[in-house]
Amino acid sequence: MLGMAQNSAGALSRLQSQKTHLKNICLQYLLLNSHCFCLLKNGTGLIIFFLCAYVPKTEAGRCKWEEVLQDLQAIKTSKDIDVSLYTANADEDEECQELVMRCFFLETEVIFQECRIKNCSKTQDVWNIWKNGNDSFEKNKLASTKSEKCKECEEYEEKNFTEFVQNFEKVIQRDCKHWSKRHKLVSSITSSVQELKVKIRIFM
């Protein structure tokens, strides 16, 4: 009888211990779920959630148009390029930025054809600019439908080569500036997410 009582007491003790352990696991699970749910309920949490998916696609280090800027610097003083080009305004609305960029790269093809005919000294630099833009826009189709406020290339005023390059540079620099801001924001959020993951692992 004594042995049976001891066995029963031991079994009861183990059962209570298992229940306590199970309660702890359930509590951790509920707290973690509650934390994540609360995080996703607010704007910041949603931004972090969506940017986490975007972060791996973010190119690190520099703006993708830096090489284009270098080539523009190389051709801007050329004396053997004399052509009129549809020149978009450098201060167009931000939602028109992509269309403006496409317009400049399309007009660069006109410069390239002119250089081939005249055998310009900067033909290779012009080709590099056109190729970089063409490759980029081939991979990335137009992000959105054209806004009514955005113009087609042919709607812009024709300007000389010097003015064209000046506006092109301003548009590229503007795009790179926006890229830099986005890159810093994503880097900051990535760092915060990593810290959050560490805290969650410690909590678990």
PDB file of C-alpha atoms in Angstrom:
ATOM      1  CA  MET A   1       0.000   0.000   0.000  1.00  0.00           C
ATOM      2  CA  LEU A   2       2.840   2.364   0.908  1.00  0.00           C
ATOM      3  CA  GLY A   3       4.535   1.679  -2.445  1.00  0.00           C
ATOM      4  CA  MET A   4       1.337   2.373  -4.346  1.00  0.00           C
ATOM      5  CA  ALA A   5       0.842   5.642  -2.452  1.00  0.00           C
ATOM      6  CA  GLN A   6       4.407   6.713  -3.225  1.00  0.00           C
ATOM      7  CA  ASN A   7       3.944   5.858  -6.908  1.00  0.00           C
ATOM      8  CA  SER A   8       0.688   7.816  -7.020  1.00  0.00           C
ATOM      9  CA  ALA A   9       2.326  10.801  -5.328  1.00  0.00           C
ATOM     10  CA  GLY A  10       5.228  10.664  -7.799  1.00  0.00           C
ATOM     11  CA  ALA A  11       2.886  10.473 -10.779  1.00  0.00           C
ATOM     12  CA  LEU A  12       0.862  13.410  -9.437  1.00  0.00           C
ATOM     13  CA  SER A  13       4.037  15.450  -8.947  1.00  0.00           C
ATOM     14  CA  ARG A  14       5.204  14.724 -12.514  1.00  0.00           C
ATOM     15  CA  LEU A  15       1.772  15.609 -13.892  1.00  0.00           C
ATOM     16  CA  GLN A  16       1.758  18.925 -12.024  1.00  0.00           C
ATOM     17  CA  SER A  17       5.276  19.651 -13.292  1.00  0.00           C
ATOM     18  CA  GLN A  18       4.215  18.922 -16.880  1.00  0.00           C
ATOM     19  CA  LYS A  19       1.161  21.154 -16.473  1.00  0.00           C
ATOM     20  CA  THR A  20       3.345  23.989 -15.159  1.00  0.00           C
ATOM     21  CA  HIS A  21       5.766  23.572 -18.094  1.00  0.00           C
ATOM     22  CA  LEU A  22       2.860  23.504 -20.544  1.00  0.00           C
ATOM     23  CA  LYS A  23       1.416  26.660 -18.998  1.00  0.00           C
ATOM     24  CA  ASN A  24       4.784  28.398 -19.380  1.00  0.00           C
ATOM     25  CA  ILE A  25       4.976  27.424 -23.065  1.00  0.00           C
ATOM     26  CA  CYS A  26       1.419  28.592 -23.668  1.00  0.00           C
ATOM     27  CA  LEU A  27       2.135  31.878 -21.893  1.00  0.00           C
ATOM     28  CA  GLN A  28       5.242  32.490 -24.010  1.00  0.00           C
ATOM     29  CA  TYR A  29       3.319  31.660 -27.176  1.00  0.00           C
ATOM     30  CA  LEU A  30       0.458  33.985 -26.280  1.00  0.00           C
ATOM     31  CA  LEU A  31       2.794  36.821 -25.308  1.00  0.00           C
ATOM     32  CA  LEU A  32       4.799  36.462 -28.503  1.00  0.00           C
ATOM     33  CA  ASN A  33       1.680  36.332 -30.637  1.00  0.00           C
ATOM     34  CA  SER A  34       0.253  39.291 -28.759  1.00  0.00           C
ATOM     35  CA  HIS A  35       3.480  41.254 -29.291  1.00  0.00           C
ATOM     36  CA  CYS A  36       3.576  40.515 -33.029  1.00  0.00           C
ATOM     37  CA  PHE A  37      -0.122  41.213 -33.409  1.00  0.00           C
ATOM     38  CA  CYS A  38       0.187  44.558 -31.635  1.00  0.00           C
ATOM     39  CA  LEU A  39       3.189  45.388 -33.792  1.00  0.00           C
ATOM     40  CA  LEU A  40       1.228  44.741 -36.972  1.00  0.00           C
ATOM     41  CA  LYS A  41      -1.741  46.765 -35.719  1.00  0.00           C
ATOM     42  CA  ASN A  42       0.187  50.032 -35.873  1.00  0.00           C
ATOM     43  CA  GLY A  43       1.647  51.842 -38.877  1.00  0.00           C
ATOM     44  CA  THR A  44       5.267  51.372 -37.884  1.00  0.00           C
ATOM     45  CA  GLY A  45       4.792  47.635 -37.545  1.00  0.00           C
ATOM     46  CA  LEU A  46       3.263  47.370 -40.987  1.00  0.00           C
ATOM     47  CA  ILE A  47       6.106  49.394 -42.490  1.00  0.00           C
ATOM     48  CA  ILE A  48       8.634  47.058 -40.862  1.00  0.00           C
ATOM     49  CA  PHE A  49       6.685  43.997 -42.042  1.00  0.00           C
ATOM     50  CA  PHE A  50       6.569  45.063 -45.687  1.00  0.00           C
ATOM     51  CA  LEU A  51      10.093  46.453 -45.777  1.00  0.00           C
ATOM     52  CA  CYS A  52      11.413  43.160 -44.420  1.00  0.00           C
ATOM     53  CA  ALA A  53      10.259  41.608 -47.683  1.00  0.00           C
ATOM     54  CA  TYR A  54      11.829  44.465 -49.632  1.00  0.00           C
ATOM     55  CA  VAL A  55      15.204  44.572 -47.882  1.00  0.00           C
ATOM     56  CA  PRO A  56      16.823  41.600 -49.695  1.00  0.00           C
ATOM     57  CA  LYS A  57      16.090  43.299 -53.036  1.00  0.00           C
ATOM     58  CA  THR A  58      17.705  46.585 -51.997  1.00  0.00           C
ATOM     59  CA  GLU A  59      20.998  47.191 -53.723  1.00  0.00           C
ATOM     60  CA  ALA A  60      23.639  48.103 -51.189  1.00  0.00           C
ATOM     61  CA  GLY A  61      26.402  50.626 -51.530  1.00  0.00           C
ATOM     62  CA  ARG A  62      25.499  53.170 -54.174  1.00  0.00           C
ATOM     63  CA  CYS A  63      22.875  54.599 -56.495  1.00  0.00           C
ATOM     64  CA  LYS A  64      22.498  52.566 -59.687  1.00  0.00           C
ATOM     65  CA  TRP A  65      22.874  55.712 -61.814  1.00  0.00           C
ATOM     66  CA  GLU A  66      26.359  56.693 -60.607  1.00  0.00           C
ATOM     67  CA  GLU A  67      28.014  55.355 -63.751  1.00  0.00           C
ATOM     68  CA  VAL A  68      25.528  57.301 -65.881  1.00  0.00           C
ATOM     69  CA  LEU A  69      26.483  60.483 -64.024  1.00  0.00           C
ATOM     70  CA  GLN A  70      30.156  59.811 -64.733  1.00  0.00           C
ATOM     71  CA  ASP A  71      29.445  59.328 -68.441  1.00  0.00           C
ATOM     72  CA  LEU A  72      27.341  62.497 -68.544  1.00  0.00           C
ATOM     73  CA  GLN A  73      30.291  64.374 -67.066  1.00  0.00           C
ATOM     74  CA  ALA A  74      32.444  62.928 -69.834  1.00  0.00           C
ATOM     75  CA  ILE A  75      30.189  63.987 -72.726  1.00  0.00           C
ATOM     76  CA  LYS A  76      28.907  67.358 -71.483  1.00  0.00           C
ATOM     77  CA  THR A  77      31.891  69.295 -72.871  1.00  0.00           C
ATOM     78  CA  SER A  78      31.850  67.549 -76.246  1.00  0.00           C
ATOM     79  CA  LYS A  79      32.181  69.974 -79.160  1.00  0.00           C
ATOM     80  CA  ASP A  80      31.171  67.535 -81.893  1.00  0.00           C
ATOM     81  CA  ILE A  81      27.634  66.798 -80.679  1.00  0.00           C
ATOM     82  CA  ASP A  82      25.171  69.290 -82.136  1.00  0.00           C
ATOM     83  CA  VAL A  83      21.601  68.079 -81.940  1.00  0.00           C
ATOM     84  CA  SER A  84      18.233  69.340 -80.630  1.00  0.00           C
ATOM     85  CA  LEU A  85      16.534  67.042 -78.140  1.00  0.00           C
ATOM     86  CA  TYR A  86      13.224  66.842 -76.305  1.00  0.00           C
ATOM     87  CA  THR A  87      14.312  67.933 -72.838  1.00  0.00           C
ATOM     88  CA  ALA A  88      12.166  67.176 -69.791  1.00  0.00           C
ATOM     89  CA  ASN A  89      12.063  69.653 -66.938  1.00  0.00           C
ATOM     90  CA  ALA A  90      14.324  68.817 -64.006  1.00  0.00           C
ATOM     91  CA  ASP A  91      11.655  69.813 -61.472  1.00  0.00           C
ATOM     92  CA  GLU A  92       8.750  67.671 -62.675  1.00  0.00           C
ATOM     93  CA  ASP A  93       6.437  66.180 -60.044  1.00  0.00           C
ATOM     94  CA  GLU A  94       7.922  63.150 -58.303  1.00  0.00           C
ATOM     95  CA  GLU A  95       5.222  60.825 -59.644  1.00  0.00           C
ATOM     96  CA  CYS A  96       6.461  61.669 -63.160  1.00  0.00           C
ATOM     97  CA  GLN A  97      10.097  60.885 -62.307  1.00  0.00           C
ATOM     98  CA  GLU A  98      10.165  57.469 -63.962  1.00  0.00           C
ATOM     99  CA  LEU A  99       8.638  58.771 -67.202  1.00  0.00           C
ATOM    100  CA  VAL A 100      11.086  61.689 -67.202  1.00  0.00           C
ATOM    101  CA  MET A 101      14.015  59.285 -66.794  1.00  0.00           C
ATOM    102  CA  ARG A 102      12.764  57.134 -69.661  1.00  0.00           C
ATOM    103  CA  CYS A 103      12.453  60.216 -71.841  1.00  0.00           C
ATOM    104  CA  PHE A 104      16.070  61.224 -71.242  1.00  0.00           C
ATOM    105  CA  PHE A 105      17.352  57.743 -72.020  1.00  0.00           C
ATOM    106  CA  LEU A 106      15.244  57.560 -75.193  1.00  0.00           C
ATOM    107  CA  GLU A 107      16.705  60.855 -76.387  1.00  0.00           C
ATOM    108  CA  THR A 108      20.185  59.531 -75.608  1.00  0.00           C
ATOM    109  CA  GLU A 109      19.633  57.035 -78.423  1.00  0.00           C
ATOM    110  CA  VAL A 110      19.195  60.006 -80.778  1.00  0.00           C
ATOM    111  CA  ILE A 111      22.587  61.326 -79.621  1.00  0.00           C
ATOM    112  CA  PHE A 112      24.121  57.904 -80.171  1.00  0.00           C
ATOM    113  CA  GLN A 113      22.828  57.712 -83.744  1.00  0.00           C
ATOM    114  CA  GLU A 114      24.173  61.215 -84.389  1.00  0.00           C
ATOM    115  CA  CYS A 115      27.563  60.208 -82.992  1.00  0.00           C
ATOM    116  CA  ARG A 116      27.705  57.124 -85.186  1.00  0.00           C
ATOM    117  CA  ILE A 117      27.169  59.267 -88.269  1.00  0.00           C
ATOM    118  CA  LYS A 118      29.700  61.919 -87.250  1.00  0.00           C
ATOM    119  CA  ASN A 119      32.117  59.503 -85.561  1.00  0.00           C
ATOM    120  CA  CYS A 120      32.111  61.534 -82.330  1.00  0.00           C
ATOM    121  CA  SER A 121      34.946  61.160 -79.862  1.00  0.00           C
ATOM    122  CA  LYS A 122      32.425  60.424 -77.076  1.00  0.00           C
ATOM    123  CA  THR A 123      30.443  57.730 -78.901  1.00  0.00           C
ATOM    124  CA  GLN A 124      31.361  55.021 -76.373  1.00  0.00           C
ATOM    125  CA  ASP A 125      30.307  57.186 -73.401  1.00  0.00           C
ATOM    126  CA  VAL A 126      26.969  57.940 -75.072  1.00  0.00           C
ATOM    127  CA  TRP A 127      26.492  54.226 -75.750  1.00  0.00           C
ATOM    128  CA  ASN A 128      27.221  53.434 -72.087  1.00  0.00           C
ATOM    129  CA  ILE A 129      24.530  55.872 -70.935  1.00  0.00           C
ATOM    130  CA  TRP A 130      21.923  54.464 -73.309  1.00  0.00           C
ATOM    131  CA  LYS A 131      22.827  50.853 -72.467  1.00  0.00           C
ATOM    132  CA  ASN A 132      22.602  51.412 -68.696  1.00  0.00           C
ATOM    133  CA  GLY A 133      19.195  53.027 -69.009  1.00  0.00           C
ATOM    134  CA  ASN A 134      17.868  50.486 -71.485  1.00  0.00           C
ATOM    135  CA  ASP A 135      18.993  47.532 -69.341  1.00  0.00           C
ATOM    136  CA  SER A 136      17.421  49.019 -66.230  1.00  0.00           C
ATOM    137  CA  PHE A 137      14.054  49.766 -67.804  1.00  0.00           C
ATOM    138  CA  GLU A 138      13.950  46.412 -69.611  1.00  0.00           C
ATOM    139  CA  LYS A 139      14.104  44.686 -66.215  1.00  0.00           C
ATOM    140  CA  ASN A 140      11.683  47.071 -64.525  1.00  0.00           C
ATOM    141  CA  LYS A 141       8.489  47.770 -66.387  1.00  0.00           C
ATOM    142  CA  LEU A 142       6.688  51.050 -65.793  1.00  0.00           C
ATOM    143  CA  ALA A 143       5.632  51.025 -62.142  1.00  0.00           C
ATOM    144  CA  SER A 144       2.277  52.712 -62.582  1.00  0.00           C
ATOM    145  CA  THR A 145      -0.125  54.124 -65.110  1.00  0.00           C
ATOM    146  CA  LYS A 146       0.707  57.529 -66.528  1.00  0.00           C
ATOM    147  CA  SER A 147      -0.700  60.422 -64.511  1.00  0.00           C
ATOM    148  CA  GLU A 148      -2.551  63.147 -66.396  1.00  0.00           C
ATOM    149  CA  LYS A 149      -0.013  65.686 -65.164  1.00  0.00           C
ATOM    150  CA  CYS A 150       2.908  63.741 -66.712  1.00  0.00           C
ATOM    151  CA  LYS A 151       3.978  64.619 -70.253  1.00  0.00           C
ATOM    152  CA  GLU A 152       5.101  62.477 -73.141  1.00  0.00           C
ATOM    153  CA  CYS A 153       8.631  63.109 -74.450  1.00  0.00           C
ATOM    154  CA  GLU A 154       7.360  64.899 -77.540  1.00  0.00           C
ATOM    155  CA  GLU A 155       5.438  67.380 -75.389  1.00  0.00           C
ATOM    156  CA  TYR A 156       8.629  68.862 -73.971  1.00  0.00           C
ATOM    157  CA  GLU A 157      10.503  71.717 -75.589  1.00  0.00           C
ATOM    158  CA  GLU A 158      13.436  70.892 -77.831  1.00  0.00           C
ATOM    159  CA  LYS A 159      16.708  72.195 -76.433  1.00  0.00           C
ATOM    160  CA  ASN A 160      20.352  72.060 -77.410  1.00  0.00           C
ATOM    161  CA  PHE A 161      22.731  69.337 -76.268  1.00  0.00           C
ATOM    162  CA  THR A 162      24.247  71.360 -73.403  1.00  0.00           C
ATOM    163  CA  GLU A 163      20.869  72.150 -71.813  1.00  0.00           C
ATOM    164  CA  PHE A 164      19.765  68.547 -72.303  1.00  0.00           C
ATOM    165  CA  VAL A 165      22.776  67.190 -70.406  1.00  0.00           C
ATOM    166  CA  GLN A 166      22.362  69.752 -67.611  1.00  0.00           C
ATOM    167  CA  ASN A 167      18.743  68.742 -67.024  1.00  0.00           C
ATOM    168  CA  PHE A 168      19.600  65.059 -67.345  1.00  0.00           C
ATOM    169  CA  GLU A 169      22.227  65.420 -64.609  1.00  0.00           C
ATOM    170  CA  LYS A 170      19.780  67.192 -62.290  1.00  0.00           C
ATOM    171  CA  VAL A 171      17.161  64.469 -62.760  1.00  0.00           C
ATOM    172  CA  ILE A 172      19.703  61.698 -62.096  1.00  0.00           C
ATOM    173  CA  GLN A 173      21.032  63.488 -59.000  1.00  0.00           C
ATOM    174  CA  ARG A 174      17.492  63.911 -57.713  1.00  0.00           C
ATOM    175  CA  ASP A 175      16.769  60.223 -58.172  1.00  0.00           C
ATOM    176  CA  CYS A 176      20.013  59.257 -56.415  1.00  0.00           C
ATOM    177  CA  LYS A 177      19.174  61.582 -53.530  1.00  0.00           C
ATOM    178  CA  HIS A 178      15.822  59.852 -53.067  1.00  0.00           C
ATOM    179  CA  TRP A 179      17.560  56.475 -53.317  1.00  0.00           C
ATOM    180  CA  SER A 180      19.977  57.509 -50.558  1.00  0.00           C
ATOM    181  CA  LYS A 181      17.099  58.451 -48.243  1.00  0.00           C
ATOM    182  CA  ARG A 182      15.293  55.159 -48.919  1.00  0.00           C
ATOM    183  CA  HIS A 183      18.497  53.201 -48.416  1.00  0.00           C
ATOM    184  CA  LYS A 184      19.155  54.843 -45.022  1.00  0.00           C
ATOM    185  CA  LEU A 185      15.559  54.211 -43.931  1.00  0.00           C
ATOM    186  CA  VAL A 186      15.680  50.553 -44.951  1.00  0.00           C
ATOM    187  CA  SER A 187      19.069  50.088 -43.246  1.00  0.00           C
ATOM    188  CA  SER A 188      17.727  51.622 -40.039  1.00  0.00           C
ATOM    189  CA  ILE A 189      14.615  49.435 -40.081  1.00  0.00           C
ATOM    190  CA  THR A 190      16.677  46.337 -40.882  1.00  0.00           C
ATOM    191  CA  SER A 191      18.852  47.019 -37.848  1.00  0.00           C
ATOM    192  CA  SER A 192      15.758  47.449 -35.655  1.00  0.00           C
ATOM    193  CA  VAL A 193      14.251  44.215 -36.968  1.00  0.00           C
ATOM    194  CA  GLN A 194      17.466  42.317 -36.213  1.00  0.00           C
ATOM    195  CA  GLU A 195      17.441  43.670 -32.647  1.00  0.00           C
ATOM    196  CA  LEU A 196      13.803  42.631 -32.305  1.00  0.00           C
ATOM    197  CA  LYS A 197      14.625  39.105 -33.499  1.00  0.00           C
ATOM    198  CA  VAL A 198      17.391  38.821 -30.898  1.00  0.00           C
ATOM    199  CA  LYS A 199      15.033  39.966 -28.137  1.00  0.00           C
ATOM    200  CA  ILE A 200      12.390  37.464 -29.252  1.00  0.00           C
ATOM    201  CA  ARG A 201      14.940  34.618 -29.218  1.00  0.00           C
ATOM    202  CA  ILE A 202      16.025  35.632 -25.707  1.00  0.00           C
ATOM    203  CA  PHE A 203      12.399  35.824 -24.638  1.00  0.00           C
ATOM    204  CA  MET A 204      11.687  32.376 -26.042  1.00  0.00           C
TER     205      MET A 204
END
